[in-house]
PDB file of C-alpha atoms in Angstrom:
ATOM      1  CA  PHE A  12       1.680  -8.273 -15.949  1.00  0.00           C
ATOM      2  CA  GLY A  13       3.060  -9.828 -19.071  1.00  0.00           C
ATOM      3  CA  ILE A  14       2.180 -11.562 -22.319  1.00  0.00           C
ATOM      4  CA  LEU A  15       0.289 -14.850 -22.500  1.00  0.00           C
ATOM      5  CA  PRO A  16       1.604 -17.662 -24.769  1.00  0.00           C
ATOM      6  CA  GLU A  17      -1.170 -16.786 -27.226  1.00  0.00           C
ATOM      7  CA  GLY A  18       0.245 -13.266 -27.441  1.00  0.00           C
ATOM      8  CA  HIS A  19      -2.432 -11.490 -25.395  1.00  0.00           C
ATOM      9  CA  PRO A  20      -1.224  -8.951 -22.789  1.00  0.00           C
ATOM     10  CA  TYR A  21      -2.486  -9.326 -19.221  1.00  0.00           C
ATOM     11  CA  ILE A  22      -2.294  -7.530 -15.884  1.00  0.00           C
ATOM     12  CA  VAL A  23      -3.108  -8.994 -12.476  1.00  0.00           C
ATOM     13  CA  MET A  24      -4.637  -6.604  -9.931  1.00  0.00           C
ATOM     14  CA  GLU A  25      -5.640  -6.956  -6.303  1.00  0.00           C
ATOM     15  CA  PHE A  26      -9.286  -7.827  -5.652  1.00  0.00           C
ATOM     16  CA  LEU A  27     -10.712  -5.225  -3.278  1.00  0.00           C
ATOM     17  CA  ASN A  28     -13.370  -6.338  -0.816  1.00  0.00           C
ATOM     18  CA  GLY A  29     -15.478  -3.458   0.472  1.00  0.00           C
ATOM     19  CA  HIS A  30     -16.635  -0.098  -0.885  1.00  0.00           C
ATOM     20  CA  ASP A  31     -15.323   3.407  -1.434  1.00  0.00           C
ATOM     21  CA  LEU A  32     -15.244   6.148   1.184  1.00  0.00           C
ATOM     22  CA  GLU A  33     -18.083   8.022  -0.499  1.00  0.00           C
ATOM     23  CA  GLU A  34     -20.399   5.064   0.052  1.00  0.00           C
ATOM     24  CA  GLU A  35     -19.146   4.644   3.627  1.00  0.00           C
ATOM     25  CA  ILE A  36     -20.036   8.254   4.470  1.00  0.00           C
ATOM     26  CA  GLU A  37     -23.425   7.968   2.766  1.00  0.00           C
ATOM     27  CA  LYS A  38     -24.261   4.784   4.687  1.00  0.00           C
ATOM     28  CA  ASN A  39     -22.844   5.516   8.132  1.00  0.00           C
ATOM     29  CA  GLY A  40     -22.385   9.279   8.315  1.00  0.00           C
ATOM     30  CA  PRO A  41     -19.435  11.042   9.982  1.00  0.00           C
ATOM     31  CA  MET A  42     -16.438   8.981  11.022  1.00  0.00           C
ATOM     32  CA  GLY A  43     -15.046   8.899  14.545  1.00  0.00           C
ATOM     33  CA  ILE A  44     -11.756  10.768  14.841  1.00  0.00           C
ATOM     34  CA  GLU A  45      -9.746   7.803  16.164  1.00  0.00           C
ATOM     35  CA  ARG A  46     -10.905   5.620  13.286  1.00  0.00           C
ATOM     36  CA  ALA A  47     -10.125   8.456  10.860  1.00  0.00           C
ATOM     37  CA  ARG A  48      -6.635   8.863  12.340  1.00  0.00           C
ATOM     38  CA  ILE A  49      -5.808   5.188  11.816  1.00  0.00           C
ATOM     39  CA  LEU A  50      -7.280   4.983   8.315  1.00  0.00           C
ATOM     40  CA  PHE A  51      -5.891   8.253   6.980  1.00  0.00           C
ATOM     41  CA  SER A  52      -2.441   7.813   8.509  1.00  0.00           C
ATOM     42  CA  ARG A  53      -1.992   4.571   6.592  1.00  0.00           C
ATOM     43  CA  CYS A  54      -3.524   6.047   3.457  1.00  0.00           C
ATOM     44  CA  LEU A  55      -1.163   9.017   3.658  1.00  0.00           C
ATOM     45  CA  ASP A  56       1.732   6.561   4.021  1.00  0.00           C
ATOM     46  CA  ALA A  57       0.876   5.215   0.579  1.00  0.00           C
ATOM     47  CA  LEU A  58       0.443   8.691  -0.884  1.00  0.00           C
ATOM     48  CA  ALA A  59       3.776   9.752   0.624  1.00  0.00           C
ATOM     49  CA  SER A  60       5.454   6.861  -1.211  1.00  0.00           C
ATOM     50  CA  ALA A  61       3.962   8.103  -4.475  1.00  0.00           C
ATOM     51  CA  HIS A  62       5.164  11.639  -3.738  1.00  0.00           C
ATOM     52  CA  ASP A  63       8.653  10.326  -2.990  1.00  0.00           C
ATOM     53  CA  ASP A  64       8.629   8.785  -6.469  1.00  0.00           C
ATOM     54  CA  GLY A  65       7.500  12.057  -8.039  1.00  0.00           C
ATOM     55  CA  ILE A  66       3.894  10.964  -8.660  1.00  0.00           C
ATOM     56  CA  ILE A  67       0.994  13.326  -7.843  1.00  0.00           C
ATOM     57  CA  HIS A  68      -2.459  11.733  -7.952  1.00  0.00           C
ATOM     58  CA  LYS A  69      -4.286  15.000  -8.709  1.00  0.00           C
ATOM     59  CA  ASP A  70      -7.824  13.573  -8.466  1.00  0.00           C
ATOM     60  CA  LEU A  71      -8.211  12.497  -4.856  1.00  0.00           C
ATOM     61  CA  LYS A  72     -11.820  12.343  -3.660  1.00  0.00           C
ATOM     62  CA  PRO A  73     -13.892   9.989  -1.478  1.00  0.00           C
ATOM     63  CA  SER A  74     -14.834   7.775  -4.431  1.00  0.00           C
ATOM     64  CA  ASN A  75     -11.118   7.259  -5.200  1.00  0.00           C
ATOM     65  CA  LEU A  76     -10.334   6.043  -1.681  1.00  0.00           C
ATOM     66  CA  PHE A  77     -11.452   2.426  -1.298  1.00  0.00           C
ATOM     67  CA  LEU A  78     -12.259   1.065   2.153  1.00  0.00           C
ATOM     68  CA  THR A  79     -11.385  -2.620   2.330  1.00  0.00           C
ATOM     69  CA  TYR A  80     -13.063  -4.855   4.936  1.00  0.00           C
ATOM     70  CA  PRO A  81     -15.031  -1.922   6.419  1.00  0.00           C
ATOM     71  CA  GLY A  82     -15.687  -2.127  10.146  1.00  0.00           C
ATOM     72  CA  GLN A  83     -13.212  -4.959  10.651  1.00  0.00           C
ATOM     73  CA  PRO A  84      -9.862  -4.705  12.482  1.00  0.00           C
ATOM     74  CA  ARG A  85      -7.990  -5.111   9.187  1.00  0.00           C
ATOM     75  CA  GLU A  86      -9.840  -2.344   7.334  1.00  0.00           C
ATOM     76  CA  LEU A  87      -7.638  -0.140   5.149  1.00  0.00           C
ATOM     77  CA  LEU A  88      -8.185   2.964   3.044  1.00  0.00           C
ATOM     78  CA  LYS A  89      -6.549   2.394  -0.342  1.00  0.00           C
ATOM     79  CA  ILE A  90      -5.895   4.923  -3.094  1.00  0.00           C
ATOM     80  CA  VAL A  91      -7.230   3.958  -6.515  1.00  0.00           C
ATOM     81  CA  ASP A  92      -7.487   5.464 -10.010  1.00  0.00           C
ATOM     82  CA  PHE A  93      -4.190   7.112 -10.896  1.00  0.00           C
ATOM     83  CA  GLY A  94      -5.627   7.660 -14.374  1.00  0.00           C
ATOM     84  CA  ILE A  95      -4.870  11.399 -14.526  1.00  0.00           C
ATOM     85  CA  ALA A  96      -1.763  11.314 -12.335  1.00  0.00           C
ATOM     86  CA  HIS A  97       1.156  13.694 -12.912  1.00  0.00           C
ATOM     87  CA  MET A  98       4.856  12.869 -12.919  1.00  0.00           C
ATOM     88  CA  ALA A  99       7.048  15.549 -11.379  1.00  0.00           C
ATOM     89  CA  LYS A 100       9.783  16.923 -13.661  1.00  0.00           C
ATOM     90  CA  SER A 101      12.502  15.526 -11.427  1.00  0.00           C
ATOM     91  CA  ALA A 102      11.077  11.996 -11.598  1.00  0.00           C
ATOM     92  CA  GLY A 103      12.018   9.241 -13.978  1.00  0.00           C
ATOM     93  CA  PRO A 104      15.260   8.395 -15.785  1.00  0.00           C
ATOM     94  CA  GLY A 105      17.079  11.563 -16.790  1.00  0.00           C
ATOM     95  CA  GLY A 106      14.635  13.846 -14.965  1.00  0.00           C
ATOM     96  CA  GLY A 107      14.040  17.350 -16.248  1.00  0.00           C
ATOM     97  CA  GLN A 108      12.459  17.551 -19.692  1.00  0.00           C
ATOM     98  CA  ASN A 109      12.525  13.761 -20.054  1.00  0.00           C
ATOM     99  CA  ALA A 110       9.978  13.256 -17.305  1.00  0.00           C
ATOM    100  CA  ALA A 111       6.598  11.983 -18.452  1.00  0.00           C
ATOM    101  CA  ARG A 112       3.188  13.566 -17.977  1.00  0.00           C
ATOM    102  CA  LEU A 113       0.110  11.382 -17.820  1.00  0.00           C
ATOM    103  CA  THR A 114      -2.022  14.430 -18.661  1.00  0.00           C
ATOM    104  CA  SER A 115      -1.301  17.211 -21.109  1.00  0.00           C
ATOM    105  CA  GLN A 116      -0.275  20.677 -19.974  1.00  0.00           C
ATOM    106  CA  GLY A 117      -3.062  23.238 -20.247  1.00  0.00           C
ATOM    107  CA  ASN A 118      -5.849  20.716 -19.673  1.00  0.00           C
ATOM    108  CA  VAL A 119      -7.764  21.026 -16.388  1.00  0.00           C
ATOM    109  CA  VAL A 120      -8.893  17.526 -15.519  1.00  0.00           C
ATOM    110  CA  GLY A 121     -10.444  16.510 -12.223  1.00  0.00           C
ATOM    111  CA  THR A 122     -13.531  16.692 -10.035  1.00  0.00           C
ATOM    112  CA  PRO A 123     -14.803  20.276  -9.466  1.00  0.00           C
ATOM    113  CA  GLN A 124     -15.458  19.875  -5.724  1.00  0.00           C
ATOM    114  CA  TYR A 125     -11.835  18.820  -5.127  1.00  0.00           C
ATOM    115  CA  LEU A 126      -9.787  21.017  -7.497  1.00  0.00           C
ATOM    116  CA  ALA A 127      -6.874  22.902  -5.936  1.00  0.00           C
ATOM    117  CA  PRO A 128      -6.832  26.689  -6.604  1.00  0.00           C
ATOM    118  CA  GLU A 129      -3.373  26.753  -8.231  1.00  0.00           C
ATOM    119  CA  TYR A 130      -4.372  23.944 -10.557  1.00  0.00           C
ATOM    120  CA  ILE A 131      -7.470  25.870 -11.631  1.00  0.00           C
ATOM    121  CA  GLU A 132      -5.437  29.040 -12.198  1.00  0.00           C
ATOM    122  CA  SER A 133      -2.395  27.791 -14.034  1.00  0.00           C
ATOM    123  CA  GLN A 134      -2.390  23.978 -13.907  1.00  0.00           C
ATOM    124  CA  ASP A 135       0.462  24.052 -11.375  1.00  0.00           C
ATOM    125  CA  VAL A 136       0.863  20.536 -10.021  1.00  0.00           C
ATOM    126  CA  SER A 137       2.840  19.582  -6.921  1.00  0.00           C
ATOM    127  CA  PRO A 138       2.289  17.306  -3.911  1.00  0.00           C
ATOM    128  CA  ALA A 139       0.471  20.294  -2.338  1.00  0.00           C
ATOM    129  CA  VAL A 140      -2.429  19.594  -4.725  1.00  0.00           C
ATOM    130  CA  ASP A 141      -2.903  16.166  -3.155  1.00  0.00           C
ATOM    131  CA  VAL A 142      -2.529  17.666   0.337  1.00  0.00           C
ATOM    132  CA  TYR A 143      -5.352  20.121  -0.437  1.00  0.00           C
ATOM    133  CA  GLN A 144      -7.593  17.324  -1.682  1.00  0.00           C
ATOM    134  CA  MET A 145      -6.832  15.122   1.339  1.00  0.00           C
ATOM    135  CA  GLY A 146      -7.720  18.047   3.596  1.00  0.00           C
ATOM    136  CA  LEU A 147     -11.106  18.318   1.889  1.00  0.00           C
ATOM    137  CA  ILE A 148     -11.660  14.567   2.196  1.00  0.00           C
ATOM    138  CA  LEU A 149     -10.713  14.536   5.883  1.00  0.00           C
ATOM    139  CA  CYS A 150     -13.214  17.302   6.640  1.00  0.00           C
ATOM    140  CA  GLU A 151     -15.891  15.421   4.734  1.00  0.00           C
ATOM    141  CA  ALA A 152     -15.157  12.161   6.559  1.00  0.00           C
ATOM    142  CA  LEU A 153     -15.394  13.863   9.966  1.00  0.00           C
ATOM    143  CA  THR A 154     -18.549  15.899   9.245  1.00  0.00           C
ATOM    144  CA  GLY A 155     -20.392  13.806   6.676  1.00  0.00           C
ATOM    145  CA  ASP A 156     -20.668  16.747   4.251  1.00  0.00           C
ATOM    146  CA  PRO A 157     -18.373  17.997   1.454  1.00  0.00           C
ATOM    147  CA  VAL A 158     -16.587  21.277   2.153  1.00  0.00           C
ATOM    148  CA  VAL A 159     -17.668  22.505  -1.289  1.00  0.00           C
ATOM    149  CA  PRO A 160     -21.323  21.453  -1.464  1.00  0.00           C
ATOM    150  CA  SER A 161     -22.024  22.262  -5.116  1.00  0.00           C
ATOM    151  CA  SER A 162     -20.795  19.907  -7.833  1.00  0.00           C
ATOM    152  CA  LYS A 163     -21.489  22.505 -10.544  1.00  0.00           C
ATOM    153  CA  LEU A 164     -18.247  23.561 -12.188  1.00  0.00           C
ATOM    154  CA  LEU A 165     -18.660  27.342 -11.867  1.00  0.00           C
ATOM    155  CA  ASP A 166     -19.864  27.235  -8.242  1.00  0.00           C
ATOM    156  CA  ALA A 167     -17.093  24.846  -7.206  1.00  0.00           C
ATOM    157  CA  VAL A 168     -14.358  26.807  -8.987  1.00  0.00           C
ATOM    158  CA  MET A 169     -15.491  30.069  -7.379  1.00  0.00           C
ATOM    159  CA  ALA A 170     -15.459  28.429  -3.935  1.00  0.00           C
ATOM    160  CA  HIS A 171     -11.895  27.183  -4.361  1.00  0.00           C
ATOM    161  CA  MET A 172     -10.641  30.470  -5.792  1.00  0.00           C
ATOM    162  CA  GLU A 173     -12.171  32.485  -2.933  1.00  0.00           C
ATOM    163  CA  GLY A 174     -10.666  30.082  -0.408  1.00  0.00           C
ATOM    164  CA  VAL A 175     -12.384  27.331   1.560  1.00  0.00           C
ATOM    165  CA  SER A 176     -12.590  27.111   5.352  1.00  0.00           C
ATOM    166  CA  VAL A 177     -12.586  24.325   7.878  1.00  0.00           C
ATOM    167  CA  PRO A 178     -16.237  23.510   8.726  1.00  0.00           C
ATOM    168  CA  GLU A 179     -17.463  25.265  11.858  1.00  0.00           C
ATOM    169  CA  SER A 180     -18.225  21.959  13.577  1.00  0.00           C
ATOM    170  CA  LEU A 181     -14.480  21.171  13.495  1.00  0.00           C
ATOM    171  CA  HIS A 182     -13.223  24.498  14.848  1.00  0.00           C
ATOM    172  CA  ASP A 183     -12.672  23.030  18.324  1.00  0.00           C
ATOM    173  CA  SER A 184     -11.114  19.844  16.979  1.00  0.00           C
ATOM    174  CA  PRO A 185      -7.457  19.131  17.807  1.00  0.00           C
ATOM    175  CA  TRP A 186      -7.050  18.794  14.041  1.00  0.00           C
ATOM    176  CA  ALA A 187      -8.484  22.261  13.281  1.00  0.00           C
ATOM    177  CA  ASN A 188      -5.114  23.946  12.716  1.00  0.00           C
ATOM    178  CA  ILE A 189      -3.843  20.993  10.689  1.00  0.00           C
ATOM    179  CA  LEU A 190      -6.883  21.043   8.432  1.00  0.00           C
ATOM    180  CA  GLU A 191      -6.692  24.820   8.095  1.00  0.00           C
ATOM    181  CA  ARG A 192      -3.108  24.570   6.869  1.00  0.00           C
ATOM    182  CA  ALA A 193      -3.939  21.711   4.479  1.00  0.00           C
ATOM    183  CA  LEU A 194      -6.727  23.836   2.967  1.00  0.00           C
ATOM    184  CA  SER A 195      -4.646  26.996   2.575  1.00  0.00           C
ATOM    185  CA  ARG A 196      -5.398  28.997  -0.567  1.00  0.00           C
ATOM    186  CA  ALA A 197      -1.698  29.252  -1.446  1.00  0.00           C
ATOM    187  CA  ALA A 198       0.109  25.986  -2.162  1.00  0.00           C
ATOM    188  CA  GLY A 199       3.242  27.215  -0.367  1.00  0.00           C
ATOM    189  CA  ASP A 200       1.301  27.621   2.888  1.00  0.00           C
ATOM    190  CA  ARG A 201       0.220  23.981   2.976  1.00  0.00           C
ATOM    191  CA  TYR A 202       2.119  20.924   4.129  1.00  0.00           C
ATOM    192  CA  PRO A 203       4.707  20.219   1.419  1.00  0.00           C
ATOM    193  CA  ASP A 204       3.625  16.620   0.866  1.00  0.00           C
ATOM    194  CA  ALA A 205       1.550  13.719   2.186  1.00  0.00           C
ATOM    195  CA  GLY A 206       4.282  12.599   4.592  1.00  0.00           C
ATOM    196  CA  ALA A 207       4.252  15.956   6.373  1.00  0.00           C
ATOM    197  CA  LEU A 208       0.448  15.886   6.663  1.00  0.00           C
ATOM    198  CA  ARG A 209       0.583  12.314   8.001  1.00  0.00           C
ATOM    199  CA  ASP A 210       3.143  13.279  10.634  1.00  0.00           C
ATOM    200  CA  ALA A 211       1.057  16.255  11.736  1.00  0.00           C
ATOM    201  CA  LEU A 212      -2.081  14.127  12.160  1.00  0.00           C
ATOM    202  CA  SER A 213      -0.177  11.402  14.005  1.00  0.00           C
ATOM    203  CA  SER A 214       1.422  13.816  16.472  1.00  0.00           C
ATOM    204  CA  ALA A 215      -1.771  15.736  17.297  1.00  0.00           C
ATOM    205  CA  SER A 216      -3.511  14.728  20.504  1.00  0.00           C
ATOM    206  CA  ILE A 217      -7.092  13.584  20.021  1.00  0.00           C
ATOM    207  CA  ASP A 218      -7.853  13.166  23.730  1.00  0.00           C
ATOM    208  CA  SER A 219      -9.195  16.703  23.886  1.00  0.00           C
ATOM    209  CA  MET A 220     -11.832  16.195  21.188  1.00  0.00           C
ATOM    210  CA  PRO A 221     -14.994  17.797  22.605  1.00  0.00           C
ATOM    211  CA  PRO A 222     -18.374  16.043  22.410  1.00  0.00           C
ATOM    212  CA  GLY A 223     -20.360  16.637  19.249  1.00  0.00           C
ATOM    213  CA  GLN A 224     -17.396  16.632  16.850  1.00  0.00           C
ATOM    214  CA  GLY A 225     -18.860  14.302  14.250  1.00  0.00           C
ATOM    215  CA  ALA A 226     -19.600  10.732  15.229  1.00  0.00           C
ATOM    216  CA  THR A 227     -17.796   9.095  18.141  1.00  0.00           C
ATOM    217  CA  ASP A 228     -16.050   5.766  17.732  1.00  0.00           C
ATOM    218  CA  ASP A 229     -18.699   4.154  19.971  1.00  0.00           C
ATOM    219  CA  GLU A 230     -21.352   5.394  17.544  1.00  0.00           C
ATOM    220  CA  CYS A 231     -19.392   3.915  14.643  1.00  0.00           C
ATOM    221  CA  ASP A 232     -19.120   0.598  16.501  1.00  0.00           C
ATOM    222  CA  ASN A 233     -22.868   0.663  17.198  1.00  0.00           C
ATOM    223  CA  THR A 234     -23.572   1.289  13.519  1.00  0.00           C
ATOM    224  CA  ILE A 235     -21.415  -1.675  12.549  1.00  0.00           C
ATOM    225  CA  ASP A 236     -23.180  -3.882  15.136  1.00  0.00           C
ATOM    226  CA  VAL A 237     -26.573  -2.917  13.714  1.00  0.00           C
ATOM    227  CA  LEU A 238     -25.447  -3.647  10.155  1.00  0.00           C
ATOM    228  CA  ARG A 239     -24.115  -7.055  11.187  1.00  0.00           C
ATOM    229  CA  ALA A 240     -27.308  -7.873  13.133  1.00  0.00           C
ATOM    230  CA  GLY A 241     -29.425  -7.835   9.997  1.00  0.00           C
ATOM    231  CA  PRO A 242     -33.007  -6.610   9.522  1.00  0.00           C
ATOM    232  CA  PRO A 243     -35.669  -6.741  12.255  1.00  0.00           C
ATOM    233  CA  VAL A 244     -37.559 -10.036  12.653  1.00  0.00           C
ATOM    234  CA  GLN A 245     -41.217 -10.652  13.512  1.00  0.00           C
ATOM    235  CA  SER A 246     -41.826 -12.134  16.962  1.00  0.00           C
ATOM    236  CA  ALA A 247     -44.602 -14.540  17.904  1.00  0.00           C
ATOM    237  CA  THR A 248     -46.545 -11.631  19.421  1.00  0.00           C
ATOM    238  CA  GLY A 249     -46.470  -9.720  16.143  1.00  0.00           C
ATOM    239  CA  GLN A 250     -43.963  -7.161  17.377  1.00  0.00           C
ATOM    240  CA  GLN A 251     -40.816  -6.333  15.468  1.00  0.00           C
ATOM    241  CA  GLU A 252     -37.608  -7.212  17.228  1.00  0.00           C
ATOM    242  CA  SER A 253     -34.014  -6.400  16.404  1.00  0.00           C
ATOM    243  CA  GLY A 254     -31.926  -9.013  14.655  1.00  0.00           C
ATOM    244  CA  VAL A 255     -29.486  -8.765  17.576  1.00  0.00           C
ATOM    245  CA  PRO A 256     -29.732 -11.941  19.684  1.00  0.00           C
ATOM    246  CA  PRO A 257     -30.957 -11.580  23.291  1.00  0.00           C
ATOM    247  CA  ALA A 258     -28.444 -11.106  26.052  1.00  0.00           C
ATOM    248  CA  PRO A 259     -27.084 -14.357  27.550  1.00  0.00           C
ATOM    249  CA  ASP A 260     -28.915 -13.862  30.860  1.00  0.00           C
ATOM    250  CA  GLU A 261     -32.251 -13.691  28.993  1.00  0.00           C
ATOM    251  CA  VAL A 262     -31.898 -16.959  27.084  1.00  0.00           C
ATOM    252  CA  GLY A 263     -34.580 -19.412  28.155  1.00  0.00           C
ATOM    253  CA  GLY A 264     -34.933 -17.709  31.538  1.00  0.00           C
ATOM    254  CA  PHE A 265     -31.604 -19.097  32.724  1.00  0.00           C
ATOM    255  CA  SER A 266     -28.599 -17.072  33.736  1.00  0.00           C
ATOM    256  CA  VAL A 267     -25.204 -17.765  32.244  1.00  0.00           C
ATOM    257  CA  ALA A 268     -23.977 -18.948  35.635  1.00  0.00           C
ATOM    258  CA  MET A 269     -26.816 -21.491  35.949  1.00  0.00           C
ATOM    259  CA  VAL A 270     -26.214 -22.893  32.461  1.00  0.00           C
ATOM    260  CA  ALA A 271     -22.491 -23.180  33.159  1.00  0.00           C
ATOM    261  CA  GLY A 272     -23.148 -24.939  36.465  1.00  0.00           C
ATOM    262  CA  VAL A 273     -25.401 -27.543  34.839  1.00  0.00           C
ATOM    263  CA  ALA A 274     -22.781 -28.187  32.158  1.00  0.00           C
ATOM    264  CA  VAL A 275     -20.091 -28.785  34.800  1.00  0.00           C
ATOM    265  CA  MET A 276     -22.320 -31.225  36.733  1.00  0.00           C
ATOM    266  CA  VAL A 277     -23.104 -33.227  33.574  1.00  0.00           C
ATOM    267  CA  ALA A 278     -19.389 -33.451  32.795  1.00  0.00           C
ATOM    268  CA  LEU A 279     -18.606 -34.676  36.333  1.00  0.00           C
ATOM    269  CA  VAL A 280     -21.320 -37.357  36.168  1.00  0.00           C
ATOM    270  CA  ALA A 281     -19.939 -38.572  32.843  1.00  0.00           C
ATOM    271  CA  VAL A 282     -16.438 -38.853  34.312  1.00  0.00           C
ATOM    272  CA  LEU A 283     -17.700 -40.810  37.359  1.00  0.00           C
ATOM    273  CA  ILE A 284     -19.608 -43.277  35.175  1.00  0.00           C
ATOM    274  CA  ALA A 285     -16.582 -43.822  32.960  1.00  0.00           C
ATOM    275  CA  TRP A 286     -14.362 -44.359  36.027  1.00  0.00           C
ATOM    276  CA  SER A 287     -16.753 -46.907  37.563  1.00  0.00           C
ATOM    277  CA  MET A 288     -16.750 -48.858  34.315  1.00  0.00           C
ATOM    278  CA  GLY A 289     -12.958 -49.062  34.368  1.00  0.00           C
ATOM    279  CA  LEU A 290     -12.479 -46.848  31.363  1.00  0.00           C
ATOM    280  CA  PHE A 291      -9.814 -44.817  33.154  1.00  0.00           C
TER     281      PHE A 291
END
């Protein structure tokens, strides 16, 4: 950022290629747990850095997590929109009363489905608020459905104040206890910050995940393959066919081995002709 010679201020920001997590869930449904572990561990790394600097996001939700290059090996889940972020009192030069707030005390600002109970009650803000919201997002990513289904303010507030639970479909998940702690009604019962939640997810074994816990990673891969294949095409017989190309052993009635053998023979003939003409 800076000031242009003409006196106009400017800021340069990263161009994000992809879509937000909300759109990803709407398009492809529940996320496989291994994919979720990789994406959320890295995302929590970034959030942990913010917490270390005394910054609490306070409005984490699927639409504020941007998935870059979805379905590709380099995909990342990035945190965006720190517009209502909170600076902890110990942060900034001087700390204490000199610390800045990006939102005014006494104002409840956020998305009803993802508001932490202590923030609703008394606008208490700590890293535990972000931990609560990340717990809700994780459950939603793994099941495809928000933990608090209603977006109406009163319904959502009542749900948070009564205490939310880990969805039943995740009760047998190796992450069940981790998610339960992240969603604790009392802030002091949760993980203290994003780094602690990240470490808990990373250390939990996912080998014991029983079948039926959301979508498997194979299902996610299949979904990506279908998306890349494109829409169905009309065949000569009038039947619809997938955009996925036929298997190699079906191409033109030849097997891969036969095609490879012909290619080798052609190459050998070319070498012999060149040798007889004295080109070698």
